[in-house]
Amino acid sequence: MKTKIVTTFLLTLLLGIAVKGQEKVTSPEFLKYTNSKWVDSVMKSLTPKERIGQLMFVAAYSNKGIEHEKEILETIQKWNIGGLVFFQGDPVTQVKQMNSYQKQAKTPLLGAIDAEWGLGMRLDSTISYPYQMALGAIQNNNLIYKMGTEVARQIKNTGLHLNFAPVADVNNNPDNPVINYRSFGEDKYKVAQKSIAYMQGMQNAGLLTTAKHFPGHGDTNTDSHYKLPQINHSLERLNNLELYPFKELINAGLNGVMVAHLNIPALDASEKPSTLSKAIVTDLLQNKLGFSGLIITDAMRMKGVTNNNKPGIVDKEAVQAGNDVLELTQNVAKAITEIENAVKNNSILQADIDNRVRKILAAKQWAGLHNYKPTPNKNLVHNLNNANAKLLKRQLVEASLTVLKNDDDVVPLQKLDTLNIMSISIGDSLTTKFQKTLGLYDNVKHFNIGNDINPATIDKLKKAINNHNLILLGIHDSSAFPKNKISFSNTLLKFIEGLPFNKTVVTYFKNPYSIAKIKNIEKAKSLILTYQDSKTTQDIAAQLIFGGASANGKLPVSIGSKFKAGAGLTTAKKIRFKYTLPEDAGLNSKTLNSGIDSLIQQAISNKAIPGAQVLIAKNGKVVLHKAYGTHTYSDTTKVKLSNLYDIASVTKISSALPALMHLQDANKFSTEKTIDDYLPYFKGSNKAGIPFREILTHQAGFSPWIPYWQNTLRKNGSYKWHTIKRDSSARFPIKITSNMWLNRNYKKKVFKAIKKSPVSDVKKYKYSGLVFYLLPTIVEEITSTNFVDYINANFYDKLGATTLTYNPEQKFSHSKIIPTENDFLFRHSTIHGTVHDEGAAMMGGISANAGLFSNANDLAKLMQMYLDMGTYGNEEFISKNTLKQYTSVQFPDNNNHRGIGFDKPYLIYKGENSNTAKDASKESFGHTGFTGTMVWMDPKENVLFVFLSNRVTPTRENRTLYKLNTRTKIQQVIYDAIK
C-alpha cells in the first residue's frame, strides 16, 4: 500500500508541470451529445444488462462465411453489444454484413477497424497507404492530414465509424517487434505533429479515431500479442518522452485512446497490465492528463492481458480500471456476468456504467448513427480506389523517399550517353517493377538474384559489373511487413558487401533499421530509402534515380552508428518524364482513359488498325502510356509498350531536322542558305538558290515525291540487272529484303532524279518529301561525321531514346518490331524490320523522309525536348530561339500553315477535315506519318501526344483510320480531360 501511495505522489509531482499545460485541453467534439435527446431516449430503452453490453466490441470478418455471420447476429441480438471490429475480408461483403447486423441491432452498432495504413491493412481490393515510419520521413504534414481525410472517406464508405489509429508510440527501440515500422519515428515532437495531422484529417472528415498504444509501446522488445512487455523507465522519462505525443493529441481534441497491455512499474507498482490499471487508466489518463474521450482497451484476447487472467474477470477489471470499451472480449457472456455482479456488490458503480454508455452513444450520434441509413455498395470498389485516392498514395510515397547519400549529386542521373548501366535486384528472381521503370529512361541491363545465389551466378555478375560503370542495386523485401531483419544467406550478404559501392546507387526497399546489418552499404555512391517494398515504391524510386521524381524525406529513426534521425538530402527537381496518373497533371482520368480506349477500340473493330501505342504527357508528366490490340489482324501477339513501330514521316522532325537546328545554333547551318550552298552538286539546277526556309516549309514548289523503285523494273516486272540482285556483294551491298540487294551507286540515281525533278514557278504550299532524302548527306557534309552517329551522339543517346533507330532489325528481334505492309509491287514480301517507304529503303534504310523506328516512350523524349524548348534531362539540345523559329508559321500570307519542318494547325479550322483537334492552339506543332503515326505538341497547354500504329497493314489502301479521324479525335479527348 505504501508503494502505491509513493508512486501516486511522484506521478502527481512529475506530471504537475504537464497538467498546468493541460488547461487548454480540447474536449472531443462528440461529447456535446452526451445528454442529447437521442442519447436520453436510448438510455431509457436499455436494461442494465444491455447497458453493459454496449461496452463490448467483438471481432467480425467478412471472409469467414455464413456460420460466422450467424454467430455475430446471435451475439448482437442476445447481448446488445456496442460495436463490431472488422478484420479480414472484402469491402462489398463487409458493407452487406454491416447493413444486416445494423438491421438486427436494437441499438445502432459502432463499426470499427484497425486500419493504420488504410483499408488495405484488412480488406482486399482496397488501398494500402505507406506505413507510419515512411510517413515519418515526410516533411509536409498537410499530406498526412490529407491521407487522414481520405482514409476516413474510405472507412465510412464501408459502413464503419471508428479507426484504431494513429499509432502515437515513439519507437526508440530498433528491436521492437510490434511497433517499429508502425511508428512515425523516434522524435517525440515529430511523432506528435504527424499523429495530430493524421488524427485531425480523420476526425474533420467525420471519423472517430483512437490514438494508441497508451502510455507508450515504443521502447519494448516484446510483442504484447504473445507476452506482457515490461517498461522499466522512470516517471520523468515516461512523462518527457512516451507520454508526450498523447498529451499533445489530447490537447488537440483527440476523441479516443487505446490502452496497451504493458507492465510499467513506475506508473503502477503492481504487475497488472496497464489495461487493468486504475492508476494508469483513471488516475493518469483521465485525471492527470484530462482526457475525457473514449478509452478503449487493446484487444482483450491478446496474451499480454489474458495470461494468468480468466475471461470475464479480466473484462471486469478493465472496467474497474476506467476503460469505456472492451475490444474483442473473449467471452461476452462471462464478461457481462462478472460486470453485472460487480455492480451488484458496488465494486463498479451503476453510475459509472451509465456515464460510459452515454459517452459511447454520444460517439454514435456524432458518427450519424442516430439517423442510421444502410450503406450503399454500388460501385464501391471503384469508389474506394478512385483516381484521387491512388494519386494520394503516390504523393505520399514520393514525399517519403529519403536520400541518405548522394555523392557528386549522382542522383538524378545526368549525361546518359556517358553511362553504361546495369541493375541488380536482390531478393526477387523476376524482373521487378523497379527494373521495368528504370528501363523507361535508358538502356539498362537487368540481373536478378534470389537467396540461393551460387558461384556461377556470382562470376557472371562480377564480369557484368566490370563491364558497366554504374550499378543500380535494388535490395528487396520478401516478407509481408518490413521487419528489422536480414534473411539473406551468408553468400549473398558477402556478395552485397563486396560490391564496388563507389559506382553503385543503392535503393533499399526494406526496414531502414536493417541497414545497420549490412557492412559497407554506407559507402554507396547514393543510398535511397523507401521504407517498404511495393510496386508503387519501386516505380517511384526508379523515377527518382532518373529525375522523374524528387526526394526531400528525412530519416525518422537512427540507423545504428551509420545514420542519425533527421538525415536526408534534397535532390534536384524533376528533369525527365514523370510517369504518373492524369490527376497529377490536372486531367480527369475517366474522361481521358475511357475516351481514348473507346476510340482505339472503334478503330480496331473497324479494321482501321490492328493495334497501337498511345502516350500522353502534360507538364512533363506521362499520364497515359498504353498499348492496344495485336501486331497484325491475323496475329494474336499483343502489342507491348516495348514494341517498335515504323514512324514514317515523323522521321522528318526526328532525325535531320533536330540536327539542322543544332547546327544552326553552332552557326554551321542557316535556313536562309540554299541546297547548293551545302551540296555543290545542285549548282546550276532548278533548285539552286532556293532557301531552306522555303524548302522546309514546302513552299518551294518541289514535286511531292518520286517513285524511285519503279526505275529498277523492266516492262515484264523483273529487276534491271544493274539495280537489284538476289544476293549481296561488294557492288550490291544495300539490303532491301533478304533476297533483294541494291546497287551501291543507286543513291546517286536518287539524287539525280531529285535534281532533275520539276519545280513549280508558283510559290505556295505543296507538300514534298524530296529534300529530306538529301538532308542526311547535307549533315554529313557540314559535320564530316556519319549521319546516324551524329544524331545518336547529339540526341538519342543523351535522351536515353534507345529504340529510336534506323534499321531496327540490326539491333532487335522481329518479335519486338511491328510489321507494316504486304508489298506485292516492289518487295513481294511482308515488310517487317525494314522501312516501309520504298525511297528510304533504297537509301539503305537511312533517310530523313522516313526510316526511323521507335516505341512511343522513346519518341516522346525527343518530342518533350521540343516542347520544353530544347531542354531535357537538365541538358540543352537546341536553343529556345531556334525552336521558336522552326515551330512558327513562316508564310501565313501565302495561306501556308507550316513551320520549318514541323506541321502546324490549319490557319482556319476545317472541322473534321482539319489536321488537329479543334482545341489545339495555334502555337501547337507536330507531324503525321503514312503508316498511321502522329506526334503533336501544344506549348499553350504543355501537352504532348504520341500515336503509333500500322494502318498500312496489310495494305496501304486501307484509309479507314483517316475516315474515322481517330488521331485528332483522341487529341480532342486530351483537351476535354483538361477541361
CSV table of C-alpha atoms in Angstrom, one decimal, residues 88-451:
chain,number,residue,atom,x,y,z
A,88,GLN,CA,-10.0,-9.6,-43.0
A,89,GLY,CA,-12.4,-9.8,-45.9
A,90,ASP,CA,-13.6,-7.7,-48.8
A,91,PRO,CA,-15.4,-4.3,-48.8
A,92,VAL,CA,-18.6,-5.3,-50.6
A,93,THR,CA,-19.2,-8.2,-48.3
A,94,GLN,CA,-18.4,-6.1,-45.3
A,95,VAL,CA,-20.9,-3.5,-46.2
A,96,LYS,CA,-23.6,-6.1,-46.8
A,97,GLN,CA,-22.8,-7.7,-43.5
A,98,MET,CA,-22.8,-4.5,-41.6
A,99,ASN,CA,-26.1,-3.5,-43.1
A,100,SER,CA,-27.5,-6.8,-42.0
A,101,TYR,CA,-26.1,-6.5,-38.5
A,102,GLN,CA,-27.4,-3.0,-38.1
A,103,LYS,CA,-30.9,-4.1,-39.1
A,104,GLN,CA,-30.9,-6.7,-36.3
A,105,ALA,CA,-29.4,-4.4,-33.6
A,106,LYS,CA,-31.6,-2.9,-31.0
A,107,THR,CA,-29.0,-0.1,-30.6
A,108,PRO,CA,-27.1,1.0,-33.6
A,109,LEU,CA,-23.6,-0.6,-33.8
A,110,LEU,CA,-20.4,1.3,-33.8
A,111,GLY,CA,-18.3,-0.2,-36.6
A,112,ALA,CA,-14.5,-0.1,-36.0
A,113,ILE,CA,-11.5,-1.3,-37.9
A,114,ASP,CA,-7.8,-1.4,-37.3
A,115,ALA,CA,-6.7,0.4,-40.5
A,116,GLU,CA,-3.5,2.2,-39.5
A,117,TRP,CA,-2.4,2.5,-43.2
A,118,GLY,CA,-5.8,2.4,-44.7
A,119,LEU,CA,-8.4,-0.3,-45.6
A,120,GLY,CA,-5.7,-2.3,-47.4
A,121,MET,CA,-4.4,-3.3,-43.9
A,122,ARG,CA,-7.6,-5.5,-43.6
A,123,LEU,CA,-9.6,-5.7,-46.8
A,124,ASP,CA,-8.7,-6.9,-50.3
A,125,SER,CA,-9.4,-4.7,-53.3
A,126,THR,CA,-8.6,-1.6,-51.3
A,127,ILE,CA,-5.7,0.8,-50.9
A,128,SER,CA,-2.7,0.5,-48.5
A,129,TYR,CA,-1.0,3.8,-47.8
A,130,PRO,CA,2.6,3.9,-46.6
A,131,TYR,CA,3.4,2.6,-43.1
A,132,GLN,CA,3.8,5.3,-40.5
A,133,MET,CA,7.6,5.0,-40.5
A,134,ALA,CA,7.5,6.1,-44.1
A,135,LEU,CA,5.1,8.9,-43.3
A,136,GLY,CA,7.5,9.9,-40.6
A,137,ALA,CA,10.0,10.9,-43.3
A,138,ILE,CA,7.5,13.3,-44.9
A,139,GLN,CA,8.2,17.0,-44.4
A,140,ASN,CA,4.8,18.2,-45.4
A,141,ASN,CA,2.3,17.2,-42.7
A,142,ASN,CA,-0.5,18.5,-44.8
A,143,LEU,CA,-0.1,15.4,-46.9
A,144,ILE,CA,-0.6,13.3,-43.8
A,145,TYR,CA,-3.7,15.3,-42.9
A,146,LYS,CA,-5.0,14.7,-46.5
A,147,MET,CA,-4.3,11.0,-46.0
A,148,GLY,CA,-6.4,11.1,-42.8
A,149,THR,CA,-9.4,12.6,-44.7
A,150,GLU,CA,-9.1,10.0,-47.5
A,151,VAL,CA,-8.8,7.1,-45.1
A,152,ALA,CA,-11.9,8.5,-43.3
A,153,ARG,CA,-13.8,8.6,-46.5
A,154,GLN,CA,-13.0,5.1,-47.4
A,155,ILE,CA,-13.7,3.6,-44.0
A,156,LYS,CA,-17.1,5.4,-43.8
A,157,ASN,CA,-17.9,4.1,-47.3
A,158,THR,CA,-17.6,0.6,-45.9
A,159,GLY,CA,-20.2,1.2,-43.2
A,160,LEU,CA,-17.8,1.9,-40.3
A,161,HIS,CA,-17.2,4.8,-38.0
A,162,LEU,CA,-14.0,4.3,-36.0
A,163,ASN,CA,-10.4,3.7,-36.9
A,164,PHE,CA,-7.9,2.4,-34.3
A,165,ALA,CA,-5.3,4.9,-35.4
A,166,PRO,CA,-3.0,6.8,-35.3
A,167,VAL,CA,-0.1,5.0,-33.6
A,168,ALA,CA,1.4,7.6,-31.3
A,169,ASP,CA,4.2,5.4,-29.9
A,170,VAL,CA,7.7,6.9,-30.1
A,171,ASN,CA,9.7,4.0,-31.5
A,172,ASN,CA,13.2,4.3,-30.0
A,173,ASN,CA,14.0,0.6,-29.9
A,174,PRO,CA,15.1,-0.8,-33.2
A,175,ASP,CA,14.3,-4.3,-31.9
A,176,ASN,CA,10.7,-3.5,-31.2
A,177,PRO,CA,8.8,-6.4,-32.7
A,178,VAL,CA,5.3,-5.0,-32.7
A,179,ILE,CA,5.5,-1.2,-33.2
A,180,ASN,CA,8.7,-0.5,-35.2
A,181,TYR,CA,7.6,0.5,-38.8
A,182,ARG,CA,4.1,1.3,-37.4
A,183,SER,CA,5.5,4.4,-35.6
A,184,PHE,CA,6.2,7.8,-37.0
A,185,GLY,CA,9.7,7.6,-35.6
A,186,GLU,CA,11.9,8.3,-32.6
A,187,ASP,CA,11.5,12.1,-32.4
A,188,LYS,CA,8.6,12.8,-29.9
A,189,TYR,CA,7.9,16.2,-31.4
A,190,LYS,CA,7.5,14.8,-34.9
A,191,VAL,CA,5.5,11.8,-33.7
A,192,ALA,CA,3.1,14.2,-32.0
A,193,GLN,CA,2.9,16.5,-35.0
A,194,LYS,CA,2.2,13.8,-37.5
A,195,SER,CA,-0.2,11.9,-35.2
A,196,ILE,CA,-2.2,15.1,-34.8
A,197,ALA,CA,-2.2,15.7,-38.6
A,198,TYR,CA,-3.5,12.2,-39.2
A,199,MET,CA,-6.0,12.3,-36.4
A,200,GLN,CA,-7.4,15.7,-37.4
A,201,GLY,CA,-7.7,14.6,-41.0
A,202,MET,CA,-9.8,11.7,-40.0
A,203,GLN,CA,-11.9,13.5,-37.3
A,204,ASN,CA,-12.6,16.5,-39.5
A,205,ALA,CA,-13.9,14.1,-42.1
A,206,GLY,CA,-16.3,12.6,-39.6
A,207,LEU,CA,-14.4,9.5,-38.4
A,208,LEU,CA,-13.8,8.6,-34.8
A,209,THR,CA,-10.1,8.0,-34.0
A,210,THR,CA,-8.1,6.1,-31.4
A,211,ALA,CA,-4.5,7.0,-30.6
A,212,LYS,CA,-2.5,4.1,-29.4
A,213,HIS,CA,-0.8,2.4,-27.5
A,214,PHE,CA,-1.1,4.4,-24.3
A,215,PRO,CA,1.0,5.1,-22.3
A,216,GLY,CA,3.7,4.2,-25.0
A,217,HIS,CA,4.7,0.9,-26.6
A,218,GLY,CA,7.7,2.1,-28.5
A,219,ASP,CA,10.6,1.0,-26.3
A,220,THR,CA,9.8,-2.7,-25.9
A,221,ASN,CA,11.4,-5.8,-27.4
A,222,THR,CA,8.4,-8.0,-26.5
A,223,ASP,CA,5.2,-8.4,-28.6
A,224,SER,CA,2.2,-7.9,-26.3
A,225,HIS,CA,0.2,-10.2,-28.6
A,226,TYR,CA,2.2,-13.0,-27.0
A,227,LYS,CA,3.6,-11.8,-23.7
A,228,LEU,CA,3.3,-8.9,-21.3
A,229,PRO,CA,6.1,-6.4,-22.1
A,230,GLN,CA,7.7,-4.6,-19.2
A,231,ILE,CA,8.9,-1.0,-19.5
A,232,ASN,CA,11.4,0.0,-16.7
A,233,HIS,CA,11.7,3.7,-17.3
A,234,SER,CA,11.5,6.4,-14.7
A,235,LEU,CA,8.4,8.6,-14.3
A,236,GLU,CA,10.5,11.5,-15.5
A,237,ARG,CA,11.5,9.7,-18.7
A,238,LEU,CA,7.9,8.4,-19.3
A,239,ASN,CA,6.5,11.9,-18.8
A,240,ASN,CA,9.0,13.6,-21.1
A,241,LEU,CA,9.1,11.0,-23.9
A,242,GLU,CA,6.5,8.3,-24.1
A,243,LEU,CA,3.6,10.4,-22.9
A,244,TYR,CA,4.4,13.5,-24.9
A,245,PRO,CA,2.5,12.6,-28.1
A,246,PHE,CA,-0.5,11.5,-26.2
A,247,LYS,CA,-0.6,14.8,-24.2
A,248,GLU,CA,-0.4,16.8,-27.4
A,249,LEU,CA,-3.1,14.7,-29.1
A,250,ILE,CA,-5.4,15.2,-26.1
A,251,ASN,CA,-4.8,18.9,-26.2
A,252,ALA,CA,-5.7,18.9,-29.9
A,253,GLY,CA,-9.1,17.3,-29.4
A,254,LEU,CA,-8.4,13.6,-29.8
A,255,ASN,CA,-11.6,11.6,-29.3
A,256,GLY,CA,-10.2,8.1,-28.5
A,257,VAL,CA,-7.3,6.5,-26.7
A,258,MET,CA,-6.4,2.8,-26.8
A,259,VAL,CA,-4.6,1.5,-23.7
A,260,ALA,CA,-1.8,-1.0,-24.3
A,261,HIS,CA,-1.1,-4.2,-22.4
A,262,LEU,CA,2.1,-3.2,-20.7
A,263,ASN,CA,3.7,-3.6,-17.3
A,264,ILE,CA,5.1,-0.3,-16.2
A,265,PRO,CA,6.3,-0.3,-12.5
A,266,ALA,CA,6.9,3.4,-12.4
A,267,LEU,CA,3.3,4.0,-13.1
A,268,ASP,CA,1.8,1.1,-11.2
A,269,ALA,CA,3.9,-1.0,-8.8
A,270,SER,CA,1.6,-4.0,-9.2
A,271,GLU,CA,2.3,-6.4,-12.0
A,272,LYS,CA,-1.0,-5.6,-13.6
A,273,PRO,CA,-1.2,-4.9,-17.4
A,274,SER,CA,-1.8,-1.2,-17.9
A,275,THR,CA,-5.2,-2.0,-19.4
A,276,LEU,CA,-6.2,-3.3,-15.9
A,277,SER,CA,-4.5,-0.5,-14.0
A,278,LYS,CA,-6.7,2.2,-12.4
A,279,ALA,CA,-3.5,4.2,-11.7
A,280,ILE,CA,-2.8,4.4,-15.4
A,281,VAL,CA,-6.3,4.5,-17.0
A,282,THR,CA,-8.2,6.6,-14.4
A,283,ASP,CA,-5.5,8.4,-12.4
A,284,LEU,CA,-3.1,9.2,-15.2
A,285,LEU,CA,-5.1,9.3,-18.4
A,286,GLN,CA,-8.3,10.8,-17.2
A,287,ASN,CA,-7.5,12.7,-14.0
A,288,LYS,CA,-3.9,13.9,-14.6
A,289,LEU,CA,-4.0,14.3,-18.4
A,290,GLY,CA,-7.6,15.4,-18.6
A,291,PHE,CA,-8.7,13.0,-21.2
A,292,SER,CA,-12.5,12.8,-21.4
A,293,GLY,CA,-13.0,10.9,-24.7
A,294,LEU,CA,-13.4,7.2,-25.4
A,295,ILE,CA,-11.0,4.9,-23.6
A,296,ILE,CA,-10.6,1.6,-25.4
A,297,THR,CA,-8.6,-1.4,-24.4
A,298,ASP,CA,-6.2,-3.1,-26.7
A,299,ALA,CA,-7.6,-6.5,-27.8
A,300,MET,CA,-8.7,-8.4,-24.8
A,301,ARG,CA,-7.7,-11.7,-26.5
A,302,MET,CA,-4.0,-10.8,-26.6
A,303,LYS,CA,-1.8,-12.9,-24.3
A,304,GLY,CA,-0.3,-9.7,-22.8
A,305,VAL,CA,-3.5,-9.4,-20.8
A,306,THR,CA,-5.0,-12.9,-20.9
A,307,ASN,CA,-2.0,-14.7,-19.4
A,308,ASN,CA,-2.9,-15.5,-15.8
A,309,ASN,CA,-6.3,-13.7,-16.2
A,310,LYS,CA,-9.6,-15.5,-16.7
A,311,PRO,CA,-12.2,-14.5,-19.3
A,312,GLY,CA,-14.9,-12.3,-17.7
A,313,ILE,CA,-12.8,-11.4,-14.7
A,314,VAL,CA,-10.2,-9.7,-16.8
A,315,ASP,CA,-13.0,-7.7,-18.5
A,316,LYS,CA,-14.4,-6.7,-15.2
A,317,GLU,CA,-11.0,-5.5,-14.1
A,318,ALA,CA,-10.6,-3.5,-17.3
A,319,VAL,CA,-13.9,-1.7,-16.5
A,320,GLN,CA,-12.8,-1.1,-12.9
A,321,ALA,CA,-9.6,0.4,-14.2
A,322,GLY,CA,-11.7,3.0,-16.1
A,323,ASN,CA,-11.9,1.7,-19.7
A,324,ASP,CA,-15.1,2.6,-21.7
A,325,VAL,CA,-14.8,-0.1,-24.4
A,326,LEU,CA,-13.6,-3.7,-24.2
A,327,GLU,CA,-12.2,-4.5,-27.5
A,328,LEU,CA,-12.5,-8.1,-28.7
A,329,THR,CA,-13.9,-9.6,-25.5
A,330,GLN,CA,-13.1,-13.3,-25.4
A,331,ASN,CA,-16.4,-14.3,-23.8
A,332,VAL,CA,-19.2,-11.7,-23.9
A,333,ALA,CA,-21.5,-13.8,-21.6
A,334,LYS,CA,-18.9,-14.2,-18.9
A,335,ALA,CA,-17.8,-10.6,-19.2
A,336,ILE,CA,-21.3,-9.3,-18.7
A,337,THR,CA,-22.0,-11.6,-15.8
A,338,GLU,CA,-18.8,-10.6,-14.0
A,339,ILE,CA,-19.5,-6.9,-14.5
A,340,GLU,CA,-23.1,-7.3,-13.5
A,341,ASN,CA,-22.0,-9.0,-10.3
A,342,ALA,CA,-19.5,-6.2,-9.7
A,343,VAL,CA,-22.3,-3.6,-10.0
A,344,LYS,CA,-24.4,-5.6,-7.5
A,345,ASN,CA,-21.6,-5.6,-4.9
A,346,ASN,CA,-20.7,-2.0,-5.6
A,347,SER,CA,-17.2,-2.7,-6.8
A,348,ILE,CA,-18.4,-1.0,-10.0
A,349,LEU,CA,-21.0,1.8,-9.8
A,350,GLN,CA,-24.0,1.7,-12.0
A,351,ALA,CA,-23.5,5.5,-12.5
A,352,ASP,CA,-20.0,4.8,-13.9
A,353,ILE,CA,-21.5,2.2,-16.3
A,354,ASP,CA,-24.2,4.7,-17.4
A,355,ASN,CA,-21.7,7.5,-17.9
A,356,ARG,CA,-19.6,5.3,-20.2
A,357,VAL,CA,-22.6,4.2,-22.1
A,358,ARG,CA,-23.7,7.8,-22.6
A,359,LYS,CA,-20.2,8.5,-23.9
A,360,ILE,CA,-20.4,5.6,-26.4
A,361,LEU,CA,-23.9,6.7,-27.5
A,362,ALA,CA,-22.7,10.3,-27.9
A,363,ALA,CA,-19.9,9.0,-30.2
A,364,LYS,CA,-22.5,7.1,-32.2
A,365,GLN,CA,-24.7,10.2,-32.6
A,366,TRP,CA,-21.6,12.2,-33.7
A,367,ALA,CA,-21.0,9.5,-36.3
A,368,GLY,CA,-24.6,9.8,-37.6
A,369,LEU,CA,-26.0,6.6,-36.2
A,370,HIS,CA,-29.0,8.4,-34.7
A,371,ASN,CA,-30.2,8.8,-38.3
A,372,TYR,CA,-28.8,5.5,-39.5
A,373,LYS,CA,-29.2,4.6,-43.1
A,374,PRO,CA,-27.9,1.4,-44.8
A,375,THR,CA,-24.6,1.9,-46.6
A,376,PRO,CA,-24.8,1.6,-50.4
A,377,ASN,CA,-22.3,-0.8,-52.1
A,378,LYS,CA,-22.9,0.1,-55.8
A,379,ASN,CA,-19.5,0.8,-57.5
A,380,LEU,CA,-17.9,0.5,-54.0
A,381,VAL,CA,-14.6,-0.9,-55.1
A,382,HIS,CA,-14.2,1.7,-57.8
A,383,ASN,CA,-15.1,4.5,-55.4
A,384,LEU,CA,-12.7,3.3,-52.8
A,385,ASN,CA,-9.9,3.1,-55.4
A,386,ASN,CA,-10.7,6.3,-57.3
A,387,ALA,CA,-8.0,8.3,-59.0
A,388,ASN,CA,-7.6,10.8,-56.3
A,389,ALA,CA,-7.1,8.1,-53.7
A,390,LYS,CA,-4.5,6.4,-55.9
A,391,LEU,CA,-2.7,9.7,-56.6
A,392,LEU,CA,-2.5,10.5,-52.9
A,393,LYS,CA,-0.7,7.2,-52.3
A,394,ARG,CA,1.9,8.1,-55.0
A,395,GLN,CA,2.3,11.6,-53.5
A,396,LEU,CA,2.9,10.1,-50.0
A,397,VAL,CA,5.4,7.6,-51.4
A,398,GLU,CA,7.4,10.2,-53.3
A,399,ALA,CA,7.4,12.6,-50.3
A,400,SER,CA,8.7,9.8,-48.1
A,401,LEU,CA,11.7,8.9,-50.3
A,402,THR,CA,14.9,9.6,-48.3
A,403,VAL,CA,18.3,10.0,-49.9
A,404,LEU,CA,20.9,9.4,-47.3
A,405,LYS,CA,23.9,9.7,-49.6
A,406,ASN,CA,24.3,11.3,-53.0
A,407,ASP,CA,28.0,11.8,-53.7
A,408,ASP,CA,28.7,14.2,-56.6
A,409,ASP,CA,24.9,14.7,-56.9
A,410,VAL,CA,24.8,11.4,-58.9
A,411,VAL,CA,21.0,11.3,-58.5
A,412,PRO,CA,19.3,12.3,-60.7
A,413,LEU,CA,21.4,10.6,-63.3
A,414,GLN,CA,22.7,13.0,-66.0
A,415,LYS,CA,24.7,12.7,-69.2
A,416,LEU,CA,23.2,9.3,-70.0
A,417,ASP,CA,25.4,9.0,-73.1
A,418,THR,CA,28.4,8.5,-70.7
A,419,LEU,CA,26.7,5.8,-68.6
A,420,ASN,CA,26.7,2.1,-69.1
A,421,ILE,CA,24.1,0.9,-66.7
A,422,MET,CA,23.2,-2.4,-65.1
A,423,SER,CA,20.6,-3.1,-62.5
A,424,ILE,CA,20.7,-5.9,-59.9
A,425,SER,CA,17.6,-6.7,-57.9
A,426,ILE,CA,18.4,-8.7,-54.8
A,427,GLY,CA,15.6,-10.8,-53.3
A,428,ASP,CA,13.4,-11.1,-56.4
A,429,SER,CA,14.1,-13.7,-59.1
A,430,LEU,CA,11.8,-12.0,-61.7
A,431,THR,CA,12.2,-8.6,-63.4
A,432,THR,CA,10.9,-6.1,-60.8
A,433,LYS,CA,8.7,-3.1,-61.3
A,434,PHE,CA,11.8,-1.1,-60.2
A,435,GLN,CA,13.7,-2.5,-63.2
A,436,LYS,CA,10.9,-2.1,-65.6
A,437,THR,CA,10.6,1.6,-64.7
A,438,LEU,CA,14.4,2.1,-64.9
A,439,GLY,CA,14.1,0.8,-68.5
A,440,LEU,CA,11.7,3.5,-69.4
A,441,TYR,CA,14.6,6.0,-69.1
A,442,ASP,CA,17.6,4.3,-70.7
A,443,ASN,CA,19.0,1.0,-71.8
A,444,VAL,CA,19.6,-0.8,-68.5
A,445,LYS,CA,21.0,-4.4,-68.4
A,446,HIS,CA,19.0,-6.2,-65.7
A,447,PHE,CA,20.1,-9.0,-63.4
A,448,ASN,CA,18.0,-10.7,-60.7
A,449,ILE,CA,19.3,-12.9,-57.8
A,450,GLY,CA,17.5,-14.7,-55.1
A,451,ASN,CA,18.7,-16.0,-51.8
